[in-house]
Short mmCIF file of C-alpha atoms and ligand atoms in Angstrom, two decimals:
data_model
loop_
_atom_site.label_atom_id
_atom_site.label_comp_id
_atom_site.label_asym_id
_atom_site.label_seq_id
_atom_site.Cartn_x
_atom_site.Cartn_y
_atom_site.Cartn_z
CA UNK A 162 0.00 0.00 0.00
CA UNK A 163 1.35 3.46 -0.92
CA UNK A 164 1.25 5.65 2.17
CA UNK A 165 0.64 9.33 1.83
CA UNK A 166 2.99 11.32 4.05
CA UNK A 167 2.75 14.65 2.25
CA UNK A 168 4.81 17.48 3.70
CA UNK A 169 2.58 20.49 4.43
CA UNK A 170 5.16 22.84 5.99
CA UNK A 171 8.83 22.93 6.84
CA UNK A 172 9.95 25.05 9.77
CA UNK A 173 12.45 27.86 9.22
CA UNK A 174 16.07 27.00 10.14
CA UNK A 175 15.19 23.31 10.54
CA UNK A 176 16.99 20.17 9.39
CA UNK A 177 14.18 19.74 6.84
CA UNK A 178 15.14 23.03 5.16
CA UNK A 179 18.83 22.15 5.33
CA UNK A 180 18.32 18.87 3.42
CA UNK A 181 16.00 20.50 0.87
CA UNK A 182 12.61 19.13 1.94
CA UNK A 183 9.73 21.18 0.55
CA UNK A 184 5.95 21.33 0.94
CA UNK A 185 4.38 18.79 -1.42
CA UNK A 186 7.22 16.24 -1.04
CA UNK A 187 6.03 12.75 -0.15
CA UNK A 188 7.77 10.68 2.49
CA UNK A 189 7.96 7.10 1.22
CA UNK A 190 10.10 5.40 3.86
CA UNK A 191 12.58 5.91 6.71
CA UNK A 192 15.55 3.53 6.88
CA UNK A 193 13.78 1.34 4.30
CA UNK A 194 10.59 1.00 6.41
CA UNK A 195 7.20 2.24 5.28
CA UNK A 196 5.67 4.75 7.65
CA UNK A 197 1.94 4.54 8.45
CA UNK A 198 1.59 7.63 10.62
CA UNK A 199 3.48 10.11 12.75
CA UNK A 200 3.59 7.59 15.58
CA UNK A 201 5.67 5.23 13.39
CA UNK A 202 7.66 8.25 12.25
CA UNK A 203 8.58 9.39 15.75
CA UNK A 204 9.97 5.91 16.52
CA UNK A 205 11.79 5.69 13.17
CA UNK A 206 13.42 9.08 13.72
CA UNK A 207 14.71 8.33 17.21
CA UNK A 208 18.13 7.59 15.81
CA UNK A 209 21.20 9.69 15.08
CA UNK A 210 21.51 8.60 11.41
CA UNK A 211 18.36 8.29 9.32
CA UNK A 212 17.78 7.77 5.63
CA UNK A 213 14.63 9.26 4.14
CA UNK A 214 13.24 8.18 0.75
CA UNK A 215 11.32 11.11 -0.66
CA UNK A 216 9.24 11.60 -3.78
CA UNK A 217 9.40 15.14 -5.08
CA UNK A 218 6.39 16.85 -6.64
CA UNK A 219 8.00 16.17 -10.05
CA UNK A 220 7.74 12.41 -9.35
CA UNK A 221 11.51 12.04 -8.98
CA UNK A 222 12.71 10.05 -5.94
CA UNK A 223 15.56 11.20 -3.68
CA UNK A 224 17.39 9.61 -0.77
CA UNK A 225 18.24 12.05 2.03
CA UNK A 226 20.85 11.00 4.56
CA UNK A 227 20.52 12.88 7.81
CA UNK A 228 22.78 13.01 10.85
CA UNK A 229 21.25 14.56 13.93
CA UNK A 230 20.91 14.29 17.68
CA UNK A 231 18.73 11.26 18.45
CA UNK A 232 15.92 13.46 19.83
CA UNK A 233 16.30 16.32 17.34
CA UNK A 234 13.17 17.17 15.39
CA UNK A 235 13.32 17.44 11.59
CA UNK A 236 10.93 20.39 11.54
CA UNK A 237 8.26 18.95 9.23
CA UNK A 238 4.49 19.21 9.45
CA UNK A 239 2.48 16.74 7.43
CA UNK A 240 -0.90 17.27 5.76
CA UNK A 241 -2.28 14.48 7.93
CA UNK A 242 -0.97 12.66 11.00
CA UNK A 243 -2.03 9.34 9.46
CA UNK A 244 -0.35 8.52 6.15
CA UNK A 245 -2.47 5.45 5.36
CA UNK A 246 -5.77 7.35 5.63
CA UNK A 247 -8.01 8.21 8.56
CA UNK A 248 -9.97 5.18 9.84
CA UNK A 249 -13.66 5.79 9.24
CA UNK A 250 -16.28 4.77 11.74
CA UNK A 251 -18.34 1.64 11.25
CA UNK A 252 -21.35 3.05 13.11
CA UNK A 253 -24.46 5.00 12.34
CA UNK A 254 -25.12 6.58 15.71
CA UNK A 255 -28.65 7.84 16.28
CA UNK A 256 -27.25 11.17 17.57
CA UNK A 257 -24.41 11.65 15.06
CA UNK A 258 -23.81 15.37 14.45
CA UNK A 259 -22.09 14.68 11.11
CA UNK A 260 -25.43 13.35 9.83
CA UNK A 261 -27.01 16.64 10.91
CA UNK A 262 -24.49 18.87 9.18
CA UNK A 263 -25.80 21.50 6.79
CA UNK A 264 -25.23 20.72 3.11
CA UNK A 265 -22.42 22.44 1.20
CA UNK A 266 -19.97 22.78 4.11
CA UNK A 267 -16.23 22.06 3.84
CA UNK A 268 -15.46 18.41 3.17
CA UNK A 269 -13.65 17.73 6.45
CA UNK A 270 -16.87 18.35 8.41
CA UNK A 271 -18.45 15.27 6.83
CA UNK A 272 -15.59 12.92 7.75
CA UNK A 273 -16.68 10.29 10.28
CA UNK A 274 -13.33 9.41 11.79
CA UNK A 275 -12.95 6.70 14.41
CA UNK A 276 -9.20 6.25 14.56
CA UNK A 277 -7.38 5.14 17.73
CA UNK A 278 -4.25 6.98 16.55
CA UNK A 279 -6.08 10.32 16.47
CA UNK A 280 -7.46 9.44 19.88
CA UNK A 281 -3.94 9.09 21.27
CA UNK A 282 -2.49 12.05 19.36
CA UNK A 283 -5.29 14.62 19.60
CA UNK A 284 -7.86 13.33 22.09
CA UNK A 285 -10.46 12.45 19.41
CA UNK A 286 -13.06 10.09 20.84
CA UNK A 287 -13.25 6.57 19.38
CA UNK A 288 -15.87 3.86 19.80
CA UNK A 289 -13.51 0.84 19.43
CA UNK A 290 -16.03 -0.82 17.08
CA UNK A 291 -13.49 -0.91 14.23
CA UNK A 292 -10.37 -1.97 16.11
CA UNK A 293 -8.86 -5.33 15.20
CA UNK A 294 -6.44 -7.48 17.28
CA UNK A 295 -3.44 -5.95 15.43
CA UNK A 296 -4.55 -2.49 16.59
CA UNK A 297 -4.81 -3.61 20.20
CA UNK A 298 -1.39 -5.21 19.88
CA UNK A 299 0.07 -1.95 18.55
CA UNK A 300 -1.65 0.07 21.29
CA UNK A 301 -0.05 -2.26 23.83
CA UNK A 302 3.45 -2.34 22.26
CA UNK A 303 3.68 1.41 21.81
CA UNK A 304 1.77 2.10 25.01
CA UNK A 305 -0.64 4.53 23.31
CA UNK A 306 -2.13 5.88 26.51
CA UNK A 307 -4.36 7.58 27.50
CA UNK A 308 -7.04 6.94 24.87
CA UNK A 309 -10.38 8.76 24.63
CA UNK A 310 -13.34 6.40 24.34
CA UNK A 311 -16.96 7.15 23.39
CA UNK A 312 -18.87 4.74 25.58
CA UNK A 313 -22.42 6.24 25.60
CA UNK A 314 -23.75 3.29 27.61
CA UNK A 315 -22.34 0.10 29.12
CA UNK A 316 -25.59 -1.74 28.37
CA UNK A 317 -24.45 -3.81 25.36
CA UNK A 318 -27.89 -4.14 23.76
CA UNK A 319 -28.60 -0.44 24.12
CA UNK A 320 -25.15 0.48 22.77
CA UNK A 321 -25.75 -1.67 19.68
CA UNK A 322 -28.99 0.23 19.15
CA UNK A 323 -27.48 3.68 19.78
CA UNK A 324 -24.51 3.06 17.49
CA UNK A 325 -26.55 1.04 14.99
CA UNK A 326 -23.80 -1.55 15.02
CA UNK A 327 -24.19 -5.15 16.12
CA UNK A 328 -20.49 -5.18 17.10
CA UNK A 329 -20.87 -2.32 19.55
CA UNK A 330 -22.18 -4.33 22.50
CA UNK A 331 -18.91 -5.62 23.93
CA UNK A 332 -17.70 -2.30 25.25
CA UNK A 333 -16.91 -3.57 28.76
CA UNK A 334 -14.80 -6.41 27.29
CA UNK A 335 -12.96 -3.90 25.09
CA UNK A 336 -12.25 -1.62 28.04
CA UNK A 337 -11.06 -4.62 30.08
CA UNK A 338 -8.67 -5.62 27.29
CA UNK A 339 -7.17 -2.13 27.23
CA UNK A 340 -6.82 -2.12 31.00
CA UNK A 341 -5.12 -5.53 30.90
CA UNK A 342 -2.65 -3.90 28.53
CA UNK A 343 -2.04 -1.07 30.99
CA UNK A 344 -3.82 1.59 28.93
CA UNK A 345 -5.59 4.47 30.67
CA UNK A 346 -8.73 6.09 29.30
CA UNK A 347 -10.93 9.12 29.40
CA UNK A 348 -14.53 8.31 28.48
CA UNK A 349 -17.49 10.20 27.12
CA UNK A 350 -21.25 9.75 27.06
CA UNK A 351 -23.51 11.58 24.60
CA UNK A 352 -26.66 11.68 26.66
CA UNK A 353 -30.04 11.40 24.94
CA UNK A 354 -33.21 11.96 27.00
CA UNK A 355 -35.24 8.77 27.55
CA UNK A 356 -32.57 6.65 25.87
CA UNK A 357 -29.40 6.38 27.95
CA UNK A 358 -30.24 8.67 30.89
CA UNK A 359 -31.93 7.71 34.20
CA UNK A 360 -31.20 4.15 35.35
CA UNK A 361 -29.15 3.45 32.24
CA UNK A 362 -26.87 6.38 33.07
CA UNK A 363 -26.56 5.24 36.66
CA UNK A 364 -25.48 1.77 35.47
CA UNK A 365 -22.96 3.34 33.07
CA UNK A 366 -21.45 5.51 35.81
CA UNK A 367 -21.27 2.53 38.17
CA UNK A 368 -19.66 0.28 35.54
CA UNK A 369 -17.10 2.85 34.44
CA UNK A 370 -16.24 3.85 37.99
CA UNK A 371 -15.58 0.18 38.73
CA UNK A 372 -12.71 0.53 36.21
CA UNK A 373 -11.26 3.63 37.89
CA UNK A 374 -8.38 4.60 38.07
CA UNK A 375 -7.63 3.05 34.64
CA UNK A 376 -10.73 4.85 33.44
CA UNK A 377 -9.57 8.25 34.60
CA UNK A 378 -12.65 10.34 33.87
CA UNK A 379 -16.14 10.24 32.43
CA UNK A 380 -17.67 13.23 30.63
CA UNK A 381 -21.37 13.60 29.88
CA UNK A 382 -22.48 15.91 27.07
CA UNK A 383 -26.08 16.42 25.93
CA UNK A 384 -27.13 15.36 22.45
CA UNK A 385 -26.96 18.26 19.98
CA UNK A 386 -29.82 18.57 17.51
CA UNK A 387 -29.43 20.73 14.42
CA UNK A 388 -32.27 21.61 12.06
CA UNK A 389 -30.82 19.30 9.39
CA UNK A 390 -32.40 16.16 10.77
CA UNK A 391 -34.28 14.73 7.83
CA UNK A 392 -34.26 10.91 8.03
CA UNK A 393 -32.55 11.05 11.45
CA UNK A 394 -33.71 9.15 14.54
CA UNK A 395 -36.32 11.09 16.50
CA UNK A 396 -34.64 12.68 19.53
CA UNK A 397 -35.40 15.44 22.03
CA UNK A 398 -33.21 18.03 23.69
CA UNK A 399 -32.97 18.16 27.51
CA UNK A 400 -35.76 20.09 29.25
CA UNK A 401 -34.79 22.01 32.43
CA UNK A 402 -36.45 19.26 34.54
CA UNK A 403 -34.59 16.43 32.82
CA UNK A 404 -31.32 18.37 32.97
CA UNK A 405 -31.87 18.76 36.73
CA UNK A 406 -32.45 14.99 37.07
CA UNK A 407 -29.08 14.39 35.42
CA UNK A 408 -27.37 16.95 37.66
CA UNK A 409 -28.88 15.35 40.78
CA UNK A 410 -27.69 11.89 39.76
CA UNK A 411 -24.22 13.11 38.84
CA UNK A 412 -23.85 15.14 42.06
CA UNK A 413 -24.64 11.98 44.05
CA UNK A 414 -21.93 10.06 42.20
CA UNK A 415 -19.43 12.90 42.42
CA UNK A 416 -19.79 12.93 46.19
CA UNK A 417 -19.44 9.17 46.34
CA UNK A 418 -16.37 9.15 44.07
CA UNK A 419 -14.69 12.01 45.94
CA UNK A 420 -15.13 10.17 49.22
CA UNK A 421 -13.78 6.92 47.83
CA UNK A 422 -11.00 8.06 45.53
CA UNK A 423 -10.55 11.80 45.90
CA UNK A 424 -11.80 13.00 42.49
CA UNK A 425 -15.27 13.69 41.08
CA UNK A 426 -14.59 11.15 38.27
CA UNK A 427 -17.80 12.05 36.40
CA UNK A 428 -18.30 15.56 34.93
CA UNK A 429 -21.17 17.27 33.16
CA UNK A 430 -20.84 19.78 30.35
CA UNK A 431 -22.00 23.33 31.09
CA UNK A 432 -25.21 23.04 29.06
CA UNK A 433 -26.82 20.88 31.77
CA UNK A 434 -26.29 23.54 34.47
CA UNK A 435 -27.33 26.39 32.20
CA UNK A 436 -30.47 24.58 30.99
CA UNK A 437 -31.49 23.67 34.56
CA UNK A 438 -30.63 27.14 35.92
CA UNK A 439 -28.18 25.59 38.38
CA UNK A 440 -24.86 27.06 39.54
CA UNK A 441 -21.72 25.95 37.75
CA UNK A 442 -19.68 23.64 40.06
CA UNK A 443 -16.72 25.07 41.94
CA UNK A 444 -13.22 25.00 40.43
CA UNK A 445 -11.90 22.20 42.66
CA UNK A 446 -14.68 19.83 41.63
CA UNK A 447 -13.17 19.68 38.11
CA UNK A 448 -9.91 18.09 39.37
CA UNK A 449 -7.61 19.94 36.98
CA UNK A 450 -10.07 19.83 34.05
CA UNK A 451 -9.12 16.48 32.46
CA UNK A 452 -11.65 16.97 29.63
CA UNK A 453 -11.46 20.71 28.96
CA UNK A 454 -10.72 20.07 25.26
CA UNK A 455 -14.03 18.19 25.18
CA UNK A 456 -15.79 21.29 26.52
CA UNK A 457 -16.10 20.05 30.11
CA UNK A 458 -15.66 22.88 32.61
CA UNK A 459 -15.25 25.67 30.06
CA UNK A 460 -17.39 28.13 32.02
CA UNK A 461 -15.73 27.47 35.39
CA UNK A 462 -12.29 27.67 33.79
CA UNK A 463 -13.26 30.95 32.08
CA UNK A 464 -14.58 32.43 35.34
CA UNK A 465 -11.43 31.36 37.15
CA UNK A 466 -9.16 32.93 34.51
CA UNK A 467 -11.27 36.09 34.63
CA UNK A 468 -10.78 36.41 38.38
CA UNK A 469 -7.03 35.93 38.09
CA UNK A 470 -6.35 38.86 35.73
CA UNK A 471 -7.13 42.30 37.19
CA UNK A 472 -8.21 45.26 35.05
CA UNK A 473 -5.25 47.63 34.75
CA UNK A 474 -6.15 50.63 32.67
CA UNK A 475 -6.79 54.30 33.18
CA UNK A 476 -9.54 54.18 30.59
CA UNK A 477 -10.02 55.67 27.12
CA UNK A 478 -9.67 59.29 25.99
CA UNK A 479 -12.66 59.02 23.67
CA UNK A 480 -15.87 56.92 23.85
CA UNK A 481 -15.53 53.25 22.82
CA UNK A 482 -18.53 50.99 22.26
CA UNK A 483 -17.63 47.30 22.14
CA UNK A 484 -20.07 44.50 21.31
CA UNK A 485 -19.16 41.13 22.82
CA UNK A 486 -20.83 38.35 20.86
CA UNK A 487 -21.71 34.91 22.31
CA UNK A 488 -24.05 31.95 21.93
CA UNK A 489 -27.39 32.14 23.78
CA UNK A 490 -26.20 29.86 26.59
CA UNK A 491 -23.19 32.06 27.49
CA UNK A 492 -25.25 35.24 27.89
CA UNK A 493 -26.09 34.64 31.55
CA UNK A 494 -22.43 33.98 32.33
CA UNK A 495 -20.95 36.92 30.44
CA UNK A 496 -23.42 39.67 31.29
CA UNK A 497 -22.70 39.93 35.04
CA UNK A 498 -18.95 39.77 34.42
CA UNK A 499 -18.92 42.50 31.83
CA UNK A 500 -21.42 44.67 33.69
CA UNK A 501 -19.06 44.65 36.65
CA UNK A 502 -16.29 46.25 34.59
CA UNK A 503 -15.86 49.95 34.95
CA UNK A 504 -13.46 51.51 32.46
CA UNK A 505 -13.70 55.22 31.69
CA UNK A 506 -15.30 55.91 28.30
CA UNK A 507 -16.00 52.22 27.59
CA UNK A 508 -19.51 50.88 26.94
CA UNK A 509 -19.91 47.12 26.53
CA UNK A 510 -22.93 45.28 25.12
CA UNK A 511 -23.27 41.51 25.33
CA UNK A 512 -24.95 40.32 22.13
CA UNK A 513 -26.33 36.75 22.31
CA UNK A 514 -26.72 35.28 18.83
CA UNK A 515 -29.47 32.80 18.00
CA UNK A 516 -28.16 29.97 15.88
CA UNK A 517 -30.29 30.29 12.74
CA UNK A 518 -27.73 28.34 10.74
CA UNK A 519 -27.94 25.07 12.70
CA UNK A 520 -31.27 25.75 14.39
CA UNK A 521 -32.29 27.32 17.67
CA UNK A 522 -31.76 24.16 19.72
CA UNK A 523 -28.04 24.84 19.33
CA UNK A 524 -27.05 27.48 21.87
CA UNK A 525 -23.28 27.04 22.35
CA UNK A 526 -20.81 29.72 21.20
CA UNK A 527 -18.60 27.13 19.47
CA UNK A 528 -21.19 26.48 16.74
CA UNK A 529 -21.85 30.12 15.86
CA UNK A 530 -21.40 30.99 12.20
CA UNK A 531 -20.10 34.16 10.56
CA UNK A 532 -23.37 34.77 8.74
CA UNK A 533 -25.50 34.62 11.92
CA UNK A 534 -23.15 37.09 13.61
CA UNK A 535 -23.22 39.51 10.67
CA UNK A 536 -27.01 39.27 10.33
CA UNK A 537 -27.69 39.86 14.02
CA UNK A 538 -25.27 42.77 14.38
CA UNK A 539 -26.57 44.42 11.21
CA UNK A 540 -30.15 44.01 12.43
CA UNK A 541 -29.64 45.51 15.89
CA UNK A 542 -27.44 48.41 14.74
CA UNK A 543 -26.41 50.94 17.41
CA UNK A 544 -23.17 52.80 18.02
CA UNK A 545 -20.24 50.46 17.73
CA UNK A 546 -16.46 50.89 17.80
CA UNK A 547 -15.63 47.21 17.57
CA UNK A 548 -16.76 43.64 18.01
CA UNK A 549 -15.27 40.73 19.96
CA UNK A 550 -16.27 37.24 18.94
CA UNK A 551 -15.59 33.97 20.84
CA UNK A 552 -12.44 32.34 19.44
CA UNK A 553 -14.02 28.93 20.03
CA UNK A 554 -16.27 29.59 17.00
CA UNK A 555 -13.24 29.66 14.69
CA UNK A 556 -11.38 26.72 13.22
CA UNK A 557 -8.29 26.09 15.37
CA UNK A 558 -5.37 28.21 14.24
CA UNK A 559 -7.32 29.81 11.39
CA UNK A 560 -9.75 32.70 11.27
CA UNK A 561 -12.56 30.67 9.65
CA UNK A 562 -16.07 29.99 10.97
CA UNK A 563 -17.94 26.72 10.41
CA UNK A 564 -19.81 28.25 7.47
CA UNK A 565 -16.44 29.06 5.84
CA UNK A 566 -16.83 32.79 6.41
CA UNK A 567 -13.53 34.32 7.52
CA UNK A 568 -12.99 36.81 10.31
CA UNK A 569 -11.80 39.31 7.68
CA UNK A 570 -15.05 38.86 5.77
CA UNK A 571 -17.11 39.49 8.92
CA UNK A 572 -15.04 42.62 9.53
CA UNK A 573 -15.55 43.79 5.94
CA UNK A 574 -19.30 43.18 6.02
CA UNK A 575 -19.70 45.03 9.33
CA UNK A 576 -17.26 47.76 8.34
CA UNK A 577 -15.70 47.68 11.79
CA UNK A 578 -12.78 46.08 13.66
CA UNK A 579 -13.54 42.50 14.79
CA UNK A 580 -11.24 40.48 17.06
CA UNK A 581 -11.47 36.98 18.48
CA UNK A 582 -10.93 36.29 22.19
CA UNK A 583 -9.75 32.75 22.88
CA UNK A 584 -9.69 33.05 26.67
CA UNK A 585 -10.94 35.20 29.54
CA UNK A 586 -7.55 36.86 29.70
CA UNK A 587 -7.65 37.79 26.01
CA UNK A 588 -11.16 39.18 26.43
CA UNK A 589 -9.97 41.38 29.31
CA UNK A 590 -6.95 42.55 27.34
CA UNK A 591 -9.06 43.46 24.32
CA UNK A 592 -11.52 45.41 26.45
CA UNK A 593 -8.87 47.42 28.25
CA UNK A 594 -6.64 48.10 25.26
CA UNK A 595 -8.93 48.33 22.24
CA UNK A 596 -6.79 49.00 19.21
S1 LIG B 46 -18.97 7.18 15.78
FE1 LIG B 46 -21.12 7.71 15.67
S2 LIG B 46 -21.18 9.88 16.22
FE2 LIG B 46 -19.07 9.39 15.69
S3 LIG B 46 -18.90 9.85 13.52
FE3 LIG B 46 -19.42 7.68 13.66
S4 LIG B 46 -21.64 7.66 13.50
FE4 LIG B 46 -21.08 9.75 13.98
#
C-alpha cells in the first residue's frame, strides 16, 4: 500500500530546510521501512543517522541522509498525521452530528473518523467498534495511553442500538482488554433523554467507575440537535427538569467518588447547568479539568481565569462601544462579568446570537457561524467601535467559521474592527486596550 505522508510545511532553520525538503514532497520510507503515521515516524526518527526516501512533486525520488541528535526534530508538518488514511467509523449513531451537518460545508466536516491513533495524538473520541487485534497489539506495544473512548452506555444491547452496530455491544470487554494492557482512558457519554439517561446512566457511571483509576474520567455531554435532521432518529433536547435529574444523579456520584478516591470522576458539560438554571460547580470539583478540550468545565475555567487577571487601565480618551458576541447559553455567564467592569469611556454590550444556521436548539458559542453574527449585528445596529467574537467559533489556528466565512469577511461586512478572544484573559486585554 502506498502511504501518503505529504509534507505540508517545513519550519524555518530546521533540518528539513537544510536537506532541501519542501511542501508537497512525499515521504515514502525511513531507513527502508514504510511509515503509516506520525507515531511510526517518531519511533523511526529516534536515531542519530536516518535515511529518508522522498518523492518530489515532479515524481523524482531522492534519498536524504541525515545526521542529527537522536531526539532532534526534523521540523516537518504533514498534511495528515495518518499517512495510510483516517480510519472511518463503522457506526451509524442515532445522535451523530455529522449526519445533521448543513449541506455544502467544507469536506472535512463530513468525515466520520474513528481512529485510535487520532485518539492518542489529539484526544479524538473513538468507539472501538473498528479496532482489530493488530490495533490492540500496537496500542499495547507502543503504550498509546491515554485513549479517549466514546462509551455512551455500558448496556451492550442499548449500545448496539445507539450506534446502529451489532459489534458495539462488547464495550466492557474492550475496556477490560485495554486495561489488561495497561492503557488508561478518558470516556465520554452523549446523553439522549429517555434513551441512555436515568437508570441506564446510573449503570454506566457505576460500571465505568468500577474501572477507575484506569478509566480516569467520564464526561457527559447532551445530544446536539441541528435543524438538518431529515431521516434522522427522533430525539429530544434536555428540558430544564430532565437536565436537573441528570445533575442530581451526577452530584450523588461525584460525592461518592470524591469520598472513595478523591476525584469527582464524572463531569457534566456546562449546558446541563445552564439549561437547569443551576450554579456551575466550583473550580476544585473539576480536578484539573481532564476533559477541557471536550468542553467540560469551560465556564468554570473561564470564570477562574477572569478572576485571576485584574483590570489595569486608566480608561479611554474618547468613547468606545464594544459589542461582545456569544451563543445564547453564554449570555447569563458573560453579562454579570462585563457589567461589573468599569473603564472610563467604555460601553460594553453583550450580544447573544441565535443559531439560525444550525437551528435554535443549538445554543453554544462554538457552533456560531459568521453569517449569523453579521445578520444579528446588522439588524440591531447601534453605536459600535468594535466587536469581539468567541475564538471557540473559529477553526483552530485559522480565522474561519464553520460556514467558511472568515474573520476578515465578517469585519468587511460590518465595516468595523472584529477580534477573536480565545480566553478570559484575552477578552480582558481586548476590552482594556482596544486597538
Ligand atoms: S462514531 Fe457515531 S457519532 Fe461518531 S462519527 Fe461515527 S456515526 Fe457519527
